Every structure is written in structure tokens, then in C-alpha cells.
Coordinates of C-alpha atoms and ligand atoms in Angstrom, one line a residue:
M1 CA 66.9 60.6 45.6
A2 CA 63.6 60.6 47.5
A3 CA 62.2 63.5 45.9
E4 CA 63.5 62.3 42.5
E5 CA 61.4 59.0 43.0
S6 CA 58.4 60.8 44.1
R7 CA 58.7 63.0 41.0
E8 CA 58.9 60.0 38.8
T9 CA 55.8 58.5 40.7
E10 CA 54.0 61.5 40.1
L11 CA 54.6 61.6 36.2
M12 CA 53.6 58.0 35.9
Q13 CA 50.3 58.9 38.0
K14 CA 49.6 61.8 35.7
I15 CA 50.3 59.8 32.6
V16 CA 47.9 56.9 33.8
S17 CA 45.3 59.6 34.9
L18 CA 45.5 61.0 31.3
C19 CA 45.0 57.7 29.7
K20 CA 41.8 57.3 31.7
R21 CA 40.7 60.8 31.4
R22 CA 40.9 60.9 27.6
G23 CA 40.3 57.4 26.7
F24 CA 43.7 55.7 26.2
V25 CA 43.8 52.6 28.9
F26 CA 41.0 51.8 31.0
Q27 CA 41.4 49.3 33.8
S28 CA 39.8 46.1 32.8
S29 CA 36.2 45.4 34.4
E30 CA 36.5 48.3 36.2
I31 CA 32.9 48.6 37.5
Y32 CA 33.4 45.2 39.2
G33 CA 36.2 46.5 40.9
G34 CA 39.1 45.8 38.3
L35 CA 41.1 43.0 37.4
R36 CA 44.7 42.8 38.6
S37 CA 47.1 43.8 35.5
A38 CA 44.4 43.4 32.9
Y39 CA 43.8 46.5 30.8
D40 CA 41.4 47.8 28.0
Y41 CA 42.3 50.2 25.5
G42 CA 39.8 53.0 24.9
P43 CA 38.9 54.9 21.9
M44 CA 42.4 56.8 22.0
G45 CA 44.4 54.1 22.9
V46 CA 43.2 51.5 20.4
E47 CA 44.1 53.9 17.6
L48 CA 47.5 54.7 19.2
K49 CA 48.3 50.8 19.6
R50 CA 47.0 50.0 16.1
N51 CA 49.2 52.8 14.6
L52 CA 52.1 51.5 16.5
M53 CA 51.6 48.3 15.2
S54 CA 51.0 49.3 11.4
E55 CA 54.2 51.2 11.8
W56 CA 56.0 47.8 12.9
W57 CA 54.5 45.8 9.9
R58 CA 55.1 48.6 7.6
F59 CA 58.9 48.5 8.5
M60 CA 59.3 45.0 9.1
V61 CA 57.1 43.5 6.3
H62 CA 55.8 46.0 3.7
S63 CA 59.0 47.7 3.4
R64 CA 61.3 44.7 2.5
E65 CA 61.3 41.7 0.0
D66 CA 63.3 39.5 2.8
V67 CA 60.6 39.2 5.5
V68 CA 57.0 37.8 5.2
G69 CA 54.1 37.8 8.0
I70 CA 51.8 35.1 9.4
D71 CA 49.0 35.3 11.9
A72 CA 49.1 32.0 13.8
S73 CA 46.6 30.8 16.6
I74 CA 47.2 31.6 20.1
I75 CA 46.4 28.1 21.2
M76 CA 49.1 25.6 19.8
H77 CA 49.7 22.0 20.1
P78 CA 50.8 21.4 23.7
E79 CA 53.8 19.6 22.3
V80 CA 55.2 22.6 20.9
W81 CA 55.7 24.2 24.4
K82 CA 57.6 21.0 25.3
S83 CA 60.1 21.2 22.4
S84 CA 60.6 24.9 22.9
G85 CA 61.4 24.1 26.8
H86 CA 58.5 26.5 27.9
L87 CA 56.8 23.6 29.9
A88 CA 60.0 22.7 31.6
N89 CA 61.6 26.1 31.9
F90 CA 59.3 29.1 31.6
S91 CA 59.0 29.6 35.2
D92 CA 59.9 32.2 38.2
P93 CA 61.3 31.5 41.3
L94 CA 58.6 32.5 43.8
V95 CA 58.9 33.4 47.4
D96 CA 56.6 34.3 50.3
C97 CA 57.5 36.8 53.1
K98 CA 56.9 35.3 56.5
V99 CA 56.5 38.7 58.1
C100 CA 54.2 40.7 55.6
G101 CA 52.8 38.1 53.3
E102 CA 54.0 39.5 50.3
R103 CA 54.6 37.0 47.1
F104 CA 57.4 38.2 45.1
R105 CA 60.1 37.0 42.5
A106 CA 63.2 36.1 44.2
D107 CA 65.4 37.3 41.0
K108 CA 63.9 40.8 41.1
A109 CA 64.2 41.3 45.0
P110 CA 66.6 43.6 46.6
K111 CA 69.8 42.0 47.0
L112 CA 71.4 41.8 50.3
A113 CA 74.8 39.9 51.2
E114 CA 74.6 37.3 54.1
G115 CA 75.0 39.0 57.6
A116 CA 74.2 42.4 56.5
D117 CA 71.7 44.6 58.4
A118 CA 68.1 43.8 57.1
P119 CA 65.8 46.4 58.4
I120 CA 62.0 45.6 58.1
T121 CA 59.5 48.4 57.8
L122 CA 55.7 47.7 57.8
A123 CA 52.9 49.9 56.7
D124 CA 51.8 51.1 60.3
K125 CA 52.7 50.6 63.7
G126 CA 49.8 48.0 64.5
R127 CA 51.4 45.6 62.0
A128 CA 55.2 46.4 63.3
K129 CA 53.9 45.6 66.6
A130 CA 51.9 42.2 65.7
A131 CA 55.3 41.1 63.6
H132 CA 57.4 41.9 66.5
E133 CA 55.5 39.8 68.9
K134 CA 55.3 36.9 66.3
L135 CA 59.2 36.9 66.0
Q136 CA 60.3 37.7 69.3
A137 CA 60.6 34.4 70.6
T138 CA 62.8 33.2 67.3
V139 CA 64.9 36.3 67.0
P140 CA 65.0 38.0 70.4
E141 CA 67.6 40.7 69.0
L142 CA 64.8 42.3 67.1
R143 CA 63.7 45.6 68.4
R144 CA 60.7 47.8 67.4
D145 CA 61.4 51.4 66.3
G146 CA 57.9 53.0 65.2
T147 CA 56.9 51.3 62.1
S148 CA 60.3 49.6 62.0
L149 CA 61.6 46.5 63.3
L150 CA 65.8 46.5 63.7
G151 CA 68.4 43.9 64.4
A152 CA 67.6 41.2 61.6
K153 CA 70.3 40.0 59.5
A154 CA 70.2 38.9 56.0
G155 CA 70.3 35.1 55.1
P156 CA 72.0 32.9 52.9
A157 CA 69.1 33.8 50.1
G158 CA 71.1 36.6 49.1
Y159 CA 68.0 39.0 49.1
V160 CA 65.2 40.3 51.2
C161 CA 61.4 41.0 51.0
S162 CA 60.4 43.4 47.8
N163 CA 58.1 44.9 50.2
C164 CA 59.1 45.1 53.8
G165 CA 62.9 44.0 53.6
S166 CA 62.4 41.2 55.9
P167 CA 64.8 38.3 55.5
F168 CA 62.4 35.7 57.0
L169 CA 61.4 34.1 53.7
S170 CA 59.8 30.8 52.3
E171 CA 61.9 28.4 50.3
E172 CA 61.8 29.3 46.5
R173 CA 59.2 27.5 44.4
R174 CA 59.2 27.8 40.6
F175 CA 56.1 28.8 39.1
N176 CA 55.3 28.1 35.5
L177 CA 54.1 31.5 33.7
M178 CA 51.9 29.8 30.8
F179 CA 48.2 30.0 31.4
R180 CA 46.8 26.5 31.3
T181 CA 43.3 25.8 30.0
T182 CA 41.4 22.5 28.3
L183 CA 40.5 22.2 24.8
G184 CA 37.5 20.2 23.8
P185 CA 34.1 19.9 25.3
V186 CA 34.8 17.1 28.0
D187 CA 35.2 18.7 31.5
P188 CA 38.4 16.8 32.8
I189 CA 37.1 17.5 36.3
G190 CA 34.7 14.7 36.7
D191 CA 37.5 12.2 35.5
I192 CA 40.1 13.8 38.1
V193 CA 37.5 13.5 40.9
G194 CA 37.3 10.0 40.3
M195 CA 40.8 9.7 40.1
V196 CA 41.5 11.3 43.1
R197 CA 39.0 9.3 45.2
A198 CA 40.4 6.0 43.9
A199 CA 44.3 7.4 44.7
V200 CA 43.2 8.4 48.3
A201 CA 41.5 5.0 49.0
E202 CA 44.9 3.6 48.0
G203 CA 46.7 5.6 50.3
A204 CA 48.5 8.2 47.9
D205 CA 50.2 10.9 49.6
D206 CA 50.1 14.5 48.6
K207 CA 53.1 14.3 46.1
E208 CA 51.7 11.2 44.6
L209 CA 48.2 12.8 44.5
R210 CA 49.8 15.9 42.9
S211 CA 51.4 13.9 40.1
R212 CA 48.5 11.9 39.2
V213 CA 46.4 15.1 38.9
E214 CA 49.0 16.4 36.5
A215 CA 48.9 13.5 34.6
A216 CA 45.3 13.4 34.1
M217 CA 45.1 17.1 33.3
A218 CA 47.9 16.8 30.8
A219 CA 45.7 14.9 28.5
S220 CA 43.5 17.9 27.7
S221 CA 45.8 20.6 28.7
V222 CA 46.8 23.2 26.1
Y223 CA 48.4 26.8 26.6
L224 CA 47.7 30.2 25.6
R225 CA 50.8 31.2 23.8
P226 CA 53.3 33.2 26.1
E227 CA 55.2 34.5 23.1
T228 CA 54.2 34.8 19.6
A229 CA 57.8 33.4 18.1
Q230 CA 57.2 29.8 18.4
A231 CA 54.6 29.6 15.5
M232 CA 57.2 31.1 13.3
F233 CA 59.5 28.1 14.0
V234 CA 56.9 25.5 13.8
Q235 CA 55.5 27.0 10.3
F236 CA 59.1 27.4 9.0
M237 CA 58.7 24.8 6.2
N238 CA 55.2 25.9 5.4
V239 CA 56.1 29.4 4.8
Q240 CA 59.3 28.6 2.9
Q241 CA 57.9 26.1 0.6
S242 CA 54.7 28.1 -0.2
T243 CA 56.5 31.4 -0.9
G244 CA 59.7 30.0 -2.4
I245 CA 61.6 32.6 -0.2
K246 CA 65.5 32.2 0.2
V247 CA 67.5 32.2 3.3
P248 CA 68.1 34.7 4.5
F249 CA 64.5 35.6 5.3
G250 CA 62.4 36.6 8.2
I251 CA 58.9 35.4 9.3
A252 CA 57.0 38.2 11.2
Q253 CA 54.2 38.1 13.7
M254 CA 52.4 40.5 15.9
G255 CA 49.7 39.7 18.5
K256 CA 48.7 38.8 21.8
S257 CA 50.7 36.7 24.3
F258 CA 49.9 35.6 27.6
R259 CA 52.0 35.3 30.9
N260 CA 50.9 34.6 34.4
E261 CA 53.0 37.3 35.7
V262 CA 53.8 37.2 39.2
T263 CA 54.7 40.9 39.4
A264 CA 52.6 42.8 37.2
E265 CA 54.0 46.2 37.6
H266 CA 54.1 49.8 36.1
F267 CA 50.7 49.8 34.2
I268 CA 50.7 48.4 31.0
F269 CA 54.5 47.6 31.1
R270 CA 54.3 44.3 32.4
S271 CA 50.6 42.7 32.0
C272 CA 49.3 39.2 31.8
E273 CA 47.7 39.8 28.5
F274 CA 49.9 42.1 26.3
E275 CA 50.8 42.2 22.7
Q276 CA 54.2 41.5 20.9
M277 CA 55.8 42.2 17.3
E278 CA 58.3 39.6 16.7
C279 CA 60.3 38.6 13.7
E280 CA 62.5 35.3 13.4
Y281 CA 65.1 36.1 10.9
F282 CA 66.7 32.7 9.2
C283 CA 70.0 32.7 8.2
P284 CA 72.9 30.3 7.1
P285 CA 75.2 28.7 9.8
G286 CA 78.1 31.2 10.8
E287 CA 76.1 34.3 10.0
G288 CA 74.2 35.1 13.4
Q289 CA 76.4 37.7 14.6
K290 CA 76.4 39.6 11.2
Y291 CA 72.3 39.9 11.4
L292 CA 72.5 40.3 15.2
E293 CA 74.5 43.8 14.4
Y294 CA 72.1 44.5 11.5
W295 CA 69.0 43.8 13.5
K296 CA 70.2 46.1 16.0
E297 CA 70.7 48.9 14.0
Q298 CA 67.6 48.4 12.1
R299 CA 65.5 48.3 15.4
M300 CA 66.9 51.4 16.9
L301 CA 66.4 53.2 13.7
W302 CA 62.6 52.3 13.9
W303 CA 62.3 53.2 17.6
R304 CA 63.8 56.8 16.8
G305 CA 61.8 56.9 13.7
L306 CA 58.5 57.0 16.0
G307 CA 59.8 60.4 17.1
I308 CA 61.2 58.9 20.4
D309 CA 64.0 61.1 21.9
A310 CA 67.3 59.2 21.1
E311 CA 68.5 60.3 24.7
N312 CA 66.0 58.1 26.0
L313 CA 67.1 54.9 24.1
R314 CA 69.9 52.6 24.7
F315 CA 71.2 49.2 24.1
R316 CA 72.2 47.0 27.1
A317 CA 74.2 44.0 26.4
H318 CA 73.2 40.7 28.2
D319 CA 75.8 39.1 30.2
A320 CA 77.0 35.7 29.8
D321 CA 75.2 34.5 32.9
E322 CA 72.0 36.0 31.5
L323 CA 72.1 34.3 28.2
A324 CA 69.9 31.3 27.3
H325 CA 72.0 28.3 26.9
Y326 CA 71.2 28.3 23.3
S327 CA 71.9 32.0 22.7
D328 CA 75.3 33.3 21.6
G329 CA 74.4 37.1 22.1
C330 CA 71.5 39.1 23.0
F331 CA 71.1 42.9 23.4
D332 CA 67.8 44.8 25.0
V333 CA 66.6 48.1 23.5
E334 CA 66.1 49.9 26.6
Y335 CA 63.7 53.1 27.2
K336 CA 64.2 55.5 30.2
F337 CA 60.8 55.2 31.7
P338 CA 59.8 57.4 34.5
W339 CA 61.3 54.7 37.0
G340 CA 64.6 54.2 35.2
W341 CA 65.7 52.4 32.4
D342 CA 63.7 49.2 31.1
E343 CA 63.4 46.7 28.4
L344 CA 61.5 47.8 25.4
E345 CA 62.7 44.9 22.9
G346 CA 65.3 42.0 22.9
I347 CA 67.4 41.2 20.0
A348 CA 68.8 37.8 20.2
S349 CA 71.0 35.3 18.2
R350 CA 69.1 32.1 18.9
T351 CA 71.6 29.7 16.9
D352 CA 69.8 27.0 15.3
Y353 CA 68.4 25.8 18.8
D354 CA 64.6 26.3 17.8
L355 CA 64.5 24.5 14.5
K356 CA 66.4 21.8 15.9
A357 CA 64.2 21.3 18.9
H358 CA 61.1 21.4 17.0
A359 CA 62.4 19.0 14.5
A360 CA 63.6 16.6 17.1
G361 CA 59.9 17.1 18.8
S362 CA 58.0 16.7 15.9
N363 CA 60.2 14.2 14.0
K364 CA 59.8 16.4 11.0
K365 CA 62.7 17.7 8.8
L366 CA 63.3 21.5 9.5
T367 CA 66.0 22.1 7.4
Y368 CA 67.0 24.3 4.1
F369 CA 68.8 23.3 0.8
D370 CA 70.7 25.9 -0.9
P371 CA 71.6 24.4 -4.3
E372 CA 74.2 27.5 -5.0
A373 CA 76.1 27.5 -1.7
T374 CA 78.9 25.0 -1.1
D375 CA 78.7 22.8 1.8
P376 CA 81.7 23.4 4.1
A377 CA 81.7 19.7 5.3
T378 CA 82.2 18.4 1.8
G379 CA 83.5 21.3 -0.3
K380 CA 80.8 20.3 -2.8
Q381 CA 78.1 22.5 -4.2
G382 CA 74.7 22.3 -2.7
W383 CA 74.3 22.6 1.2
H384 CA 71.4 21.3 3.4
Y385 CA 71.6 23.0 6.7
V386 CA 69.5 23.9 9.8
P387 CA 69.2 27.7 9.7
H388 CA 70.3 30.0 12.3
V389 CA 68.0 32.5 13.7
V390 CA 68.1 36.0 14.9
E391 CA 64.8 37.2 16.7
P392 CA 64.1 41.0 17.1
A393 CA 61.1 40.6 19.9
A394 CA 59.3 43.9 20.8
G395 CA 56.4 44.6 22.9
A396 CA 53.7 46.6 21.4
T397 CA 51.8 47.6 24.5
R398 CA 55.0 48.1 26.2
G399 CA 55.9 50.4 23.3
V400 CA 52.5 52.3 23.5
L401 CA 53.7 53.0 27.3
A402 CA 57.0 54.3 25.9
V403 CA 55.8 56.6 23.2
L404 CA 53.0 57.9 25.6
C405 CA 55.9 58.8 28.2
D406 CA 58.2 60.3 25.7
A407 CA 55.2 62.4 24.2
Y408 CA 53.7 63.7 27.5
A409 CA 54.7 67.3 28.3
E410 CA 53.5 70.0 30.4
E411 CA 53.8 73.5 29.5
A412 CA 54.0 76.4 32.2
G413 CA 52.3 79.2 30.2
D414 CA 53.1 82.9 31.2
A415 CA 53.8 84.1 34.9
D416 CA 50.0 83.7 35.6
G417 CA 49.9 80.5 34.2
K418 CA 47.9 81.7 31.1
G419 CA 48.6 79.1 28.3
A420 CA 49.5 76.4 30.6
R421 CA 48.7 73.0 29.1
T422 CA 49.5 69.3 28.9
V423 CA 50.2 68.1 25.3
L424 CA 51.1 64.8 23.9
R425 CA 53.8 65.3 21.1
L426 CA 53.1 62.0 19.4
H427 CA 54.5 61.5 15.9
P428 CA 51.8 62.2 13.5
R429 CA 51.4 58.6 12.2
L430 CA 51.0 57.5 15.8
A431 CA 48.4 60.0 16.8
P432 CA 44.8 58.7 17.5
I433 CA 43.2 61.7 15.6
K434 CA 45.2 63.2 12.6
A435 CA 43.1 66.3 12.2
A436 CA 40.4 67.9 14.4
I437 CA 37.6 70.0 12.3
L438 CA 36.2 72.6 14.3
P439 CA 33.7 75.1 13.5
L440 CA 34.5 78.4 15.6
V441 CA 30.9 78.8 16.5
K442 CA 27.6 76.5 16.0
R443 CA 26.1 78.7 13.6
D444 CA 26.4 81.0 10.4
G445 CA 26.9 78.0 8.3
M446 CA 30.1 77.1 9.9
P447 CA 29.3 73.4 11.2
E448 CA 28.1 72.7 7.8
I449 CA 31.3 73.7 6.2
A450 CA 33.2 72.0 8.9
R451 CA 31.3 68.8 8.4
K452 CA 31.9 68.8 4.6
I453 CA 36.0 69.2 5.4
A454 CA 35.6 66.3 7.6
D455 CA 33.8 64.2 5.0
Q456 CA 36.7 64.9 2.5
F457 CA 39.3 63.4 5.3
F458 CA 37.0 60.5 5.7
A459 CA 37.2 60.0 2.0
A460 CA 40.8 60.1 1.9
G461 CA 41.1 57.4 4.8
I462 CA 42.3 59.7 7.3
N463 CA 41.0 59.5 11.0
A464 CA 39.6 63.0 11.5
K465 CA 37.1 64.2 14.1
Y466 CA 34.5 66.9 13.7
D467 CA 34.1 68.5 17.0
E468 CA 32.0 71.4 18.0
Q469 CA 31.5 70.9 22.0
H470 CA 32.8 73.9 24.0
A471 CA 34.7 77.0 23.5
I472 CA 37.4 76.8 20.8
G473 CA 40.4 77.3 23.5
K474 CA 39.0 74.1 25.4
R475 CA 38.7 72.1 22.0
Y476 CA 42.4 72.9 21.3
A477 CA 43.4 72.0 24.9
R478 CA 41.2 68.7 24.2
H479 CA 43.1 67.7 21.3
D480 CA 46.5 68.6 22.7
E481 CA 46.1 66.1 25.4
V482 CA 45.2 63.3 22.9
G483 CA 48.1 64.2 20.8
T484 CA 45.8 65.5 17.3
P485 CA 48.8 67.1 15.6
Y486 CA 46.4 69.5 13.5
C487 CA 43.2 71.6 14.2
L488 CA 41.4 72.9 11.4
T489 CA 39.0 75.8 12.2
V490 CA 36.4 77.3 10.1
D491 CA 35.8 80.8 11.1
T492 CA 34.2 83.8 9.8
Q493 CA 36.8 84.4 7.1
T494 CA 36.0 81.0 5.7
L495 CA 32.6 82.2 4.7
T496 CA 34.1 84.7 2.4
D497 CA 37.5 83.1 1.2
D498 CA 37.4 79.6 1.5
T499 CA 40.1 79.5 4.0
V500 CA 40.4 77.5 7.5
T501 CA 43.2 78.2 10.0
I502 CA 45.2 75.2 10.6
R503 CA 46.8 74.9 14.2
H504 CA 50.0 73.1 14.8
R505 CA 49.9 71.2 18.0
D506 CA 53.7 71.3 19.0
D507 CA 54.2 75.1 18.7
R508 CA 50.6 76.3 18.4
R509 CA 51.3 78.1 15.5
Q510 CA 48.2 79.0 13.2
E511 CA 48.4 79.9 9.4
R512 CA 45.5 79.9 7.0
I513 CA 45.3 77.5 4.1
K514 CA 42.8 76.9 1.4
V515 CA 40.0 74.6 2.4
Q516 CA 41.0 72.6 -0.8
E517 CA 44.4 72.0 0.5
A518 CA 43.6 70.8 3.9
V519 CA 43.6 67.0 3.2
D520 CA 46.8 67.5 1.2
T521 CA 48.7 69.5 3.9
V522 CA 47.9 66.8 6.7
Q523 CA 48.6 63.7 4.4
R524 CA 52.1 65.5 3.5
A525 CA 52.7 65.7 7.1
L526 CA 51.9 62.0 7.7
R527 CA 54.2 61.1 4.8
G528 CA 57.0 62.9 6.5
Ligands
GAP1 N1 60.4 35.5 21.8 C1 61.2 36.0 22.7 C2 60.5 36.7 23.6 O1 59.2 36.6 24.0 P1 60.9 38.5 25.7 O2 62.1 39.5 26.2 O3 60.3 37.6 27.0 O4 61.1 37.5 24.4 C3 59.8 40.2 24.1 O5 59.7 39.4 25.1 C4 59.4 41.5 24.4 O6 57.9 41.4 24.8 C5 59.9 42.4 25.6 O7 61.0 42.9 25.3 C6 58.6 42.9 26.2 O8 58.6 44.5 25.5 C7 57.4 42.3 26.0 N2 56.8 41.8 27.1 C8 57.4 40.4 27.5 N3 56.5 40.3 28.8 C9 55.7 41.3 28.7 C10 54.6 41.6 29.6 N4 54.3 40.7 30.8 N5 53.9 42.5 29.6 C11 54.1 43.4 28.4 N6 55.3 43.2 27.3 C12 55.9 42.1 27.9

């Protein structure tokens, strides 16, 4: 188990290292020491992420008549988050460990039954000694063995510290995940300082002070959206009326979302700023389960169509106690990441909860009239109803990590290691560079011919790269590592017969094609 774990960690480290070395993903503000859980997509990463998101848009919006797109603002009216329940409920249970100081999510901590042995492991002997001395008075049965403290028992919380295993924990506190900011040019701090002075003079205690500060801030507070979904509910009427689209139909959106995640983990898997690709599919009451099944199938088809190994994808049904109170069914699409199965996308039947909540919050009608349907309540033709919703909600940045993990491969080469390489077997449509145009040497007119070929690719709107730096073998290796599916090499023979070699990334096969066929050949592969 330990060996397997270290192999998985090593694989993640290799992927993270390739991401930096080849310009996929960098730590944000790295020269200033980096910002926790924030990432920048480099020249390769931005292409890969855009390609993935374009594929989603093509599949969800452009290739069907019943889904339309929107691009809403990130900052919405604060009442949106009150109606949606995010202000009251979008929080994680936070706990502090009294031994190592770790702050962690109670719901993600290792579970232990009350009274079970809870061994504590610290980073070094010095820390273990200090913790032992601190706890000895209250837990005399505790004994130290190297970096471990033994003899502690799990308490009634049902979990222990996710870092050191200690059962000595603070009370759980709820921590709202939304990023709060202020809208408008007036800085609320001046007003708050005055208000606090007055409250202190009145003898207000901490609880009272907190609630007054909260109230004063609420007036100017807005939030960065924690999901793209709410705009689709809020704009339901505008979209339906401006397009005349009939239920069942969907509204799709992709873009940035922000969550002040307590446990940012696994590189870009869980970060505070990320991108989502969500669709709210509105259907008549009673048809939620049918469309839940439909979207499950569609969404799995899409992930597989990106070239992800079917063995690494599965559904996980949410248990009844995991379901939100308004949901009557939810499935996660999971990917087998190096650390294990984890969520890529959630597909949920959300009933009519969202439209009803926003109708109540805004005091506006969010209904649909179908003149042809029979109203089940009256038996008459013409039915006014609040549509139900099925929501396929995928992570775009998380999707980038999944396709990187799936595409990453190391090949050993021959007995002497000759021919060993690291290769990203990305689907050609996802690959950042579709074709590398390489003059074999920087003379004899080869660079000029190669540049002309590259221009043909640019004219066709295909992201190709002219590359003359280093020996040809090194250039192939570089392009294998960024997943370029085709390398076209201009060599001596090109000078006489107008042909180039085309090298296929996955099996390194090389064949000769006519220069005039180069763009078509790559274009065909991209369509396939
Ligand atoms: N509107 C429903 C919704 O937002 P979610 O399961 O919270 O549902 C949908 O998010 C998807 O967004 C997840 O399956 C995941 O892929 C992605 N996601 C959520 N939080 C994320 C984070 N902190 N970092 C990266 N991706 C995240």
C-alpha cells in the first residue's frame, strides 16, 4: 500500500513538473513565493484548457438545437445568493487540531469510532516531545515513541486530525466558501470604524459587535460567484422569451468560479479560482429522471470522446444522505486520478427548487406556458408550470488535470534505454500544437520551405509551430512531451520532390506525404 501510494505521489510530481517545464501550468506569482492554491496557465496550458472548453461548447451548444449559451457576470446581485441558499448553507465545517495546529475540514477527516486507538504522528521528535509535555497533565496515559504519541483514544467527534491523527480538536465552525468583496467607490471601512467606536462605548460584547459589523458590511457586500449555474436560473425568462425556445431546453455557460476552499489539494484539482462548464436543462415536471438518465449517457460519451480511457471513468451515485434536500437524484462522473477515484462532474436532478427559490426571492414569475400540453390538474389544454431542472456541471480546470493524467506516458525504450521518452497522448483536438514544422537543418533552403508550410497551417487556422532549435531528435522529444500529434520534417528529399516526412506521435511512425497534402492530412485527423 505504501509503495503504491508513493508511486502515485511520484506520478503526480512528474505531471506537475512536466506542467511547469513545458509551460502548461505555473504556480501563481511564483517569483513572490507563490499564492496558495492559485495557478497560471502557460502557453501550452491555455491552449489545452481552451481546446477542452471549446469541445464542451461544440458538444453542448453548437451540435444541438435545444441548448443555448450565455456568458453572465461573475458578480451578481447579492440577493441571488440569499435565494439560492449559498449565503446560509454554502459552508464547510472547520476544525483546528490542538496538537499540530492544522486547520482542516471535519467532513474530509479520517473517521474513527469513539474510543478507538488514535495514534498521533508528528513531523519530528522535537515536535513530538513538545506535544507530549503539553498534553501530559490532561492525558497522563499518553506515552511517546520517537515521533509518535500513543495511548490517545478517539472522541465523540467521529474523526481525528487529517495531518497528525490527534483526537484533540476544537469545536466545528462553519466557514462560508464565497469570496466577499465590495461594489462601488465608497470604502465601507470608515463607516464601520465609527460604528464600532459607538458600539464599544455602549458596552457591546464580541457577539453583538460581530453582528453589527456584519450588518454594516452587508449593505455594500457582493460575492464572486461560487458556481456559474445561478445565472442560468436568474436569466431563465430572458433567455426563453428572447429566443422563443421551447421546453425542454438548456442554458449553458462556462467560465470562472471562486470558492475559498479550506483544503485546496492535488494541484489544479481543487483550487480557489477555477473554471466550470455547466448546463441547466429545463424540462416539464415529472421528466427529471428521464433527462437525468439522458444526460448521464451524453456526458459520459463526451468524456470518452476526448480519448480518456473508459477504464478510468465511472459513475458514482450519491447516497440519499448526500443528496441536497431539493435533489431527487445525483451522479458524479469520476476519474481515476493518481490518488484514486475522484469527481470530475456532477449530474443532478434539481427538481423545481431553483426557479421557485428565485421566483420567491425576486417576486417575479419564473414559469413556462405550453399551449399544447394538457394541464394535469385541470385536464384542460394549456399548461402553466415551473420547469424542473437537470444539471450536468463539469469542472474545466479539473478536466484539464484528468486529460493530462490520462495522456501522460513513459516509454522505456530498448535495453540500453535508447528511445526512452515521456509522451502526452492527447487527443489531437485537445493538443495545444497540432503540427510542428521542422527543417532538418538550418541551411540549404530548408527553413524557408518549412516557414512556407507553417504559413499554410496558419492560413487554415490550425495552431502549428515552426521549430528549428536543437537536433531533430530533441525536437521530436520536446513535441512528444507537449502532445503535438504530428511533426512535419523538411529534409534533403523535400528539395527535389516536394515531399515531407510526417511523424505520428503515438507510434513514432514516419511516412512521406506531398507538401500540398500536409494541411489536409492534419485537418482530417482533427475531424476524426
Ligand atoms: N452548480 C453545481 C455545482 O457547482 P459542484 O459539484 O460544486 O456543483 C461542479 O461543482 C464541478 O465543478 C465539480 O464536479 C468539479 O469538477 C468542479 N469544481 C468544483 N469545485 C472546484 C474547485 N474548488 N476547484 C476545481 N474544480 C472545482
